[in-house]
CSV table of C-alpha atoms in Angstrom, one decimal:
chain,number,residue,atom,x,y,z
A,1,UNK,CA,101.5,58.8,104.2
A,2,UNK,CA,103.4,56.5,106.5
A,3,UNK,CA,102.9,59.0,109.4
A,4,UNK,CA,99.1,59.1,109.1
A,5,UNK,CA,99.0,55.3,108.8
A,6,UNK,CA,101.0,55.0,112.0
A,7,UNK,CA,98.8,57.6,113.7
A,8,UNK,CA,95.8,55.7,112.7
A,9,UNK,CA,97.1,52.4,114.0
A,10,UNK,CA,98.1,54.0,117.4
A,11,UNK,CA,94.8,55.6,117.8
A,12,UNK,CA,92.8,52.4,117.0
A,13,UNK,CA,94.9,50.4,119.3
A,14,UNK,CA,94.4,53.0,122.0
A,15,UNK,CA,90.6,53.0,121.5
A,16,UNK,CA,90.6,49.2,121.7
A,17,UNK,CA,92.6,49.3,125.0
A,18,UNK,CA,90.3,52.0,126.5
A,19,UNK,CA,87.2,50.1,125.4
A,20,UNK,CA,88.6,47.0,127.2
A,21,UNK,CA,89.1,48.8,130.3
A,22,UNK,CA,85.9,50.6,130.1
A,23,UNK,CA,83.9,47.4,129.8
A,24,UNK,CA,85.5,45.9,132.9
A,25,UNK,CA,85.1,49.2,135.0
A,26,UNK,CA,82.3,51.7,135.6
A,27,UNK,CA,82.5,54.9,133.6
A,28,UNK,CA,84.7,57.6,135.2
A,29,UNK,CA,86.6,60.8,134.5
A,30,UNK,CA,89.7,58.9,133.5
A,31,UNK,CA,87.9,57.0,130.8
A,32,UNK,CA,86.3,60.1,129.5
A,33,UNK,CA,89.6,62.0,129.5
A,34,UNK,CA,91.2,59.1,127.6
A,35,UNK,CA,88.6,59.3,124.8
A,36,UNK,CA,89.0,63.1,124.7
A,37,UNK,CA,92.7,62.8,124.4
A,38,UNK,CA,92.4,60.4,121.5
A,39,UNK,CA,90.0,62.9,119.8
A,40,UNK,CA,92.4,65.8,120.3
A,41,UNK,CA,95.4,63.8,119.0
A,42,UNK,CA,93.3,62.8,115.9
A,43,UNK,CA,92.6,66.5,115.1
A,44,UNK,CA,96.3,67.5,115.7
A,45,UNK,CA,97.8,64.7,113.5
A,46,UNK,CA,95.0,63.7,110.9
A,47,UNK,CA,92.9,65.5,108.4
A,48,UNK,CA,89.6,66.9,109.8
A,49,UNK,CA,87.5,64.3,108.1
A,50,UNK,CA,89.6,61.5,109.4
A,51,UNK,CA,89.5,63.0,112.9
A,52,UNK,CA,85.8,63.0,112.7
A,53,UNK,CA,85.8,59.3,111.8
A,54,UNK,CA,88.0,58.7,114.9
A,55,UNK,CA,85.4,60.7,117.0
A,56,UNK,CA,82.6,58.5,115.6
A,57,UNK,CA,84.6,55.3,116.5
A,58,UNK,CA,85.2,56.7,120.0
A,59,UNK,CA,81.5,57.4,120.4
A,60,UNK,CA,80.5,54.0,119.2
A,61,UNK,CA,83.0,52.4,121.6
A,62,UNK,CA,81.6,54.4,124.4
A,63,UNK,CA,78.0,53.6,123.5
A,64,UNK,CA,78.8,49.8,123.3
A,65,UNK,CA,80.5,49.9,126.7
A,66,UNK,CA,77.5,51.8,128.1
A,67,UNK,CA,75.1,49.2,126.7
A,68,UNK,CA,77.1,46.3,128.1
A,69,UNK,CA,77.1,48.0,131.5
A,70,UNK,CA,73.3,48.8,131.3
A,71,UNK,CA,72.4,45.2,130.7
A,72,UNK,CA,74.7,44.1,133.4
A,73,UNK,CA,73.8,46.7,136.2
A,74,UNK,CA,71.0,48.9,134.8
A,75,UNK,CA,72.5,51.9,136.7
A,76,UNK,CA,70.7,55.2,135.9
A,77,UNK,CA,73.7,57.2,137.4
A,78,UNK,CA,76.1,55.4,135.0
A,79,UNK,CA,73.9,56.2,132.0
A,80,UNK,CA,73.9,59.8,132.9
A,81,UNK,CA,77.7,59.8,133.2
A,82,UNK,CA,77.9,58.0,129.8
A,83,UNK,CA,75.7,60.8,128.2
A,84,UNK,CA,78.0,63.4,129.7
A,85,UNK,CA,81.0,61.6,128.4
A,86,UNK,CA,79.6,61.5,124.9
A,87,UNK,CA,78.6,65.2,125.1
A,88,UNK,CA,82.0,66.3,126.2
A,89,UNK,CA,83.6,64.2,123.5
A,90,UNK,CA,81.6,65.8,120.7
A,91,UNK,CA,82.0,69.3,122.2
A,92,UNK,CA,85.8,68.8,122.1
A,93,UNK,CA,85.5,67.5,118.6
A,94,UNK,CA,83.5,70.5,117.4
A,95,UNK,CA,86.0,73.0,119.0
A,96,UNK,CA,89.0,71.2,117.5
A,97,UNK,CA,87.2,71.1,114.1
A,98,UNK,CA,86.4,74.7,114.3
A,99,UNK,CA,90.0,75.5,115.3
A,100,UNK,CA,91.4,73.6,112.3
A,101,UNK,CA,89.0,75.4,110.0
A,102,UNK,CA,90.1,78.8,111.4
A,103,UNK,CA,93.7,77.9,110.9
A,104,UNK,CA,93.0,76.7,107.4
A,105,UNK,CA,91.3,80.0,106.5
A,106,UNK,CA,94.2,81.9,108.1
A,107,UNK,CA,96.8,79.9,106.1
A,108,UNK,CA,94.8,80.6,103.0
A,109,UNK,CA,94.6,84.3,103.7
A,110,UNK,CA,98.3,84.5,104.5
A,111,UNK,CA,99.1,82.6,101.3
A,112,UNK,CA,97.2,85.1,99.2
A,113,UNK,CA,98.7,88.0,101.0
A,114,UNK,CA,102.2,86.6,100.5
A,115,UNK,CA,101.5,86.0,96.8
A,116,UNK,CA,100.5,89.6,96.3
A,117,UNK,CA,103.3,90.9,98.5
A,118,UNK,CA,106.0,89.0,96.7
A,119,UNK,CA,104.6,89.4,93.2
A,120,UNK,CA,104.0,93.2,93.3
A,121,UNK,CA,105.9,95.2,90.7
A,122,UNK,CA,106.3,98.2,93.1
A,123,UNK,CA,108.3,98.0,96.3
A,124,UNK,CA,106.4,97.5,99.4
A,125,UNK,CA,107.8,98.1,103.0
A,126,UNK,CA,105.9,97.2,106.2
A,127,UNK,CA,106.9,99.4,109.0
A,128,UNK,CA,105.8,99.5,112.6
A,129,UNK,CA,105.0,102.7,114.6
A,130,UNK,CA,108.5,102.9,115.9
A,131,UNK,CA,109.9,103.2,112.4
A,132,UNK,CA,111.3,99.7,112.2
A,133,UNK,CA,111.0,97.7,108.9
A,134,UNK,CA,109.2,94.4,109.6
A,135,UNK,CA,109.4,93.2,106.0
A,136,UNK,CA,110.2,94.2,102.5
A,137,UNK,CA,109.0,92.5,99.3
A,138,UNK,CA,111.5,91.4,96.5
A,139,UNK,CA,110.8,94.5,94.4
A,140,UNK,CA,111.8,96.8,97.2
A,141,UNK,CA,114.9,94.9,98.1
A,142,UNK,CA,116.0,94.9,94.5
A,143,UNK,CA,115.2,98.5,94.0
A,144,UNK,CA,117.2,99.5,97.2
A,145,UNK,CA,120.1,97.1,96.4
A,146,UNK,CA,119.6,94.7,99.4
A,147,UNK,CA,119.6,91.0,99.7
A,148,UNK,CA,116.2,89.2,100.5
A,149,UNK,CA,115.2,89.8,104.1
A,150,UNK,CA,118.3,92.0,104.7
A,151,UNK,CA,116.1,95.0,105.5
A,152,UNK,CA,113.9,93.0,108.0
A,153,UNK,CA,114.4,94.6,111.5
A,154,UNK,CA,116.3,97.6,110.0
A,155,UNK,CA,115.3,101.2,110.9
A,156,UNK,CA,113.5,103.1,108.1
A,157,UNK,CA,115.9,105.9,108.5
A,158,UNK,CA,118.5,103.8,106.9
A,159,UNK,CA,116.8,104.5,103.6
A,160,UNK,CA,116.4,108.2,104.1
A,161,UNK,CA,119.1,110.7,102.9
A,162,UNK,CA,121.4,111.7,105.7
A,163,UNK,CA,120.4,115.5,105.8
A,164,UNK,CA,116.7,114.3,106.6
A,165,UNK,CA,117.4,111.5,109.1
A,166,UNK,CA,117.3,113.8,112.2
A,167,UNK,CA,114.0,115.4,111.3
A,168,UNK,CA,112.6,111.9,110.6
A,169,UNK,CA,113.7,110.6,113.9
A,170,UNK,CA,112.2,113.7,115.6
A,171,UNK,CA,108.8,113.1,113.7
A,172,UNK,CA,108.8,109.4,114.8
A,173,UNK,CA,109.5,110.3,118.4
A,174,UNK,CA,106.7,112.9,118.3
A,175,UNK,CA,104.3,110.4,116.7
A,176,UNK,CA,105.0,107.6,119.3
A,177,UNK,CA,104.5,110.2,122.1
A,178,UNK,CA,101.1,111.1,120.5
A,179,UNK,CA,102.0,114.7,119.7
A,180,UNK,CA,102.0,114.4,115.9
A,181,UNK,CA,99.2,113.9,113.6
A,182,UNK,CA,100.2,112.2,110.3
A,183,UNK,CA,96.8,112.1,108.7
A,184,UNK,CA,98.0,114.5,105.9
A,185,UNK,CA,100.5,112.0,104.5
A,186,UNK,CA,98.3,108.8,104.6
A,187,UNK,CA,97.0,107.8,101.1
A,188,UNK,CA,98.8,110.8,99.4
A,189,UNK,CA,101.5,110.0,96.8
A,190,UNK,CA,104.5,112.1,97.4
A,191,UNK,CA,107.9,112.6,95.5
A,192,UNK,CA,110.8,112.0,97.9
A,193,UNK,CA,114.4,110.6,97.7
A,194,UNK,CA,115.8,107.4,99.1
A,195,UNK,CA,119.2,105.9,99.7
A,196,UNK,CA,120.4,102.6,98.2
A,197,UNK,CA,122.7,100.2,100.0
A,198,UNK,CA,125.6,101.7,98.1
A,199,UNK,CA,124.8,105.2,99.2
A,200,UNK,CA,123.2,106.3,95.9
A,201,UNK,CA,120.4,108.8,96.3
A,202,UNK,CA,117.6,108.4,93.8
A,203,UNK,CA,114.0,109.8,93.4
A,204,UNK,CA,111.0,107.7,94.4
A,205,UNK,CA,107.2,108.0,94.7
A,206,UNK,CA,105.9,106.9,98.0
A,207,UNK,CA,102.3,106.3,99.2
A,208,UNK,CA,101.7,105.3,102.9
A,209,UNK,CA,98.7,103.5,104.3
A,210,UNK,CA,98.0,102.5,107.9
A,211,UNK,CA,96.2,99.4,109.5
A,212,UNK,CA,95.4,99.0,113.1
A,213,UNK,CA,96.6,95.6,114.4
A,214,UNK,CA,96.3,93.9,117.9
A,215,UNK,CA,99.9,94.9,118.7
A,216,UNK,CA,99.5,98.5,117.4
A,217,UNK,CA,99.7,100.4,114.1
A,218,UNK,CA,101.4,99.0,111.0
A,219,UNK,CA,102.3,101.1,108.1
A,220,UNK,CA,102.7,100.0,104.5
A,221,UNK,CA,104.7,102.1,102.2
A,222,UNK,CA,104.5,101.4,98.4
A,223,UNK,CA,107.6,102.9,96.7
A,224,UNK,CA,108.4,103.3,93.0
A,225,UNK,CA,111.7,104.3,91.4
A,226,UNK,CA,111.0,107.5,89.3
A,227,UNK,CA,114.5,108.0,88.0
A,228,UNK,CA,113.5,107.0,84.4
A,229,UNK,CA,110.4,109.3,84.6
A,230,UNK,CA,112.4,112.2,86.0
A,231,UNK,CA,115.0,111.8,83.1
A,232,UNK,CA,112.1,111.7,80.5
A,233,UNK,CA,110.6,114.8,82.0
A,234,UNK,CA,114.0,116.5,82.0
A,235,UNK,CA,114.5,115.6,78.4
A,236,UNK,CA,111.1,116.8,77.3
A,237,UNK,CA,111.7,120.1,79.2
A,238,UNK,CA,115.1,120.5,77.5
A,239,UNK,CA,113.6,119.8,74.0
A,240,UNK,CA,110.9,122.3,74.6
A,241,UNK,CA,113.5,124.9,75.7
A,242,UNK,CA,115.6,124.2,72.6
A,243,UNK,CA,112.5,124.5,70.4
A,244,UNK,CA,111.4,127.8,72.1
A,245,UNK,CA,115.0,129.2,71.6
A,246,UNK,CA,115.0,128.1,67.9
A,247,UNK,CA,111.6,129.7,67.1
A,248,UNK,CA,112.5,132.9,68.9
A,249,UNK,CA,115.6,133.4,66.8
A,250,UNK,CA,114.2,132.6,63.4
A,251,UNK,CA,114.6,135.5,61.0
A,252,UNK,CA,111.1,135.0,59.6
A,253,UNK,CA,107.8,133.6,61.0
A,254,UNK,CA,107.0,130.0,61.8
A,255,UNK,CA,103.4,129.0,62.3
A,256,UNK,CA,101.2,125.9,62.4
A,257,UNK,CA,97.6,125.8,61.3
A,258,UNK,CA,94.8,123.5,60.8
A,259,UNK,CA,93.8,122.2,57.3
A,260,UNK,CA,90.2,123.7,57.4
A,261,UNK,CA,88.3,126.4,55.5
A,262,UNK,CA,89.6,129.1,57.9
A,263,UNK,CA,93.2,127.9,58.1
A,264,UNK,CA,92.9,128.2,61.9
A,265,UNK,CA,96.3,129.1,63.5
A,266,UNK,CA,97.5,126.9,66.4
A,267,UNK,CA,100.9,128.2,66.7
A,268,UNK,CA,102.7,131.4,65.7
A,269,UNK,CA,106.5,132.1,66.6
A,270,UNK,CA,107.3,135.4,68.3
C-alpha cells in the first residue's frame, strides 16, 4: 500500500541519516536510541517480516559504522559500546516481534469468539457481577425485541418480570456483598420468564455459566424461547385429556393389542 511504501522510504532515509552521523561521531546513547526508535516504528507500522528486514538493515549499518571507526581509531571501548548497541537493538526487536505475535493471536481468538457469539442460534447475554449486561448477541436482541447493542449497559432486571425484580435486586446485592452462594444455579437449565421490549412476558430456558476475569466475574446466560414448546406440550396434554375422556365414556370396551400369538394387550379402556 501507499502508506507502507512511504513508511519504508522514511525509515530508509532515517537509517541513512543516522549512519552518516554515526560515521562522523563516536558511538553513543543518542545513536543507539535512534536505531531503536527506527526499529520500534518499523514494528508499529510494518508487517513483522518487513520490520525484521529493517532491523537487519539497522544492524548492518551499525556494524559498518563500527568497522569504519575500528580501522580509524581501533578503540576497544567503542567496540564494546557497538556490541551493546546491537544487543539492545535485537532485544527491542525481539520484544516488539513477540508483542505483535501476541496481539495477532489475541485478535484471532477474539474473531473466533465473535463469530461464535454472533452466529449462535440461542440468545447469549454477558452480564457482570453487578447485574449489568455488557453485551447481547443478535439472537438475544431479536428474541427480546431490542435493536442491536441496545441492551449493552442495561441492567439485567430490565428483562425480568416486574413481580420478581425486587427479589432479583436483593439477590444481586447479597452476591456482591459475598453473602450469597449461587453455585446451585451455575450450569443448570431452568425454566423462567422474561420480558420483551414491548412488555410481553414469555417463557424461556436459561443456563448460566461463570468465568473469572482480571476485573472480576463475568456471567454468560444462554437463553432460548420456549413458547412454541410450551404450546406443543399444552396441546399434547389437551389431546390426551380429550382421548381419556372419550375412552372413559364409551358404552363398550376399547382396547389395543399386539399382533402376536398371545394377542398381548397394551391398552384397555376403563
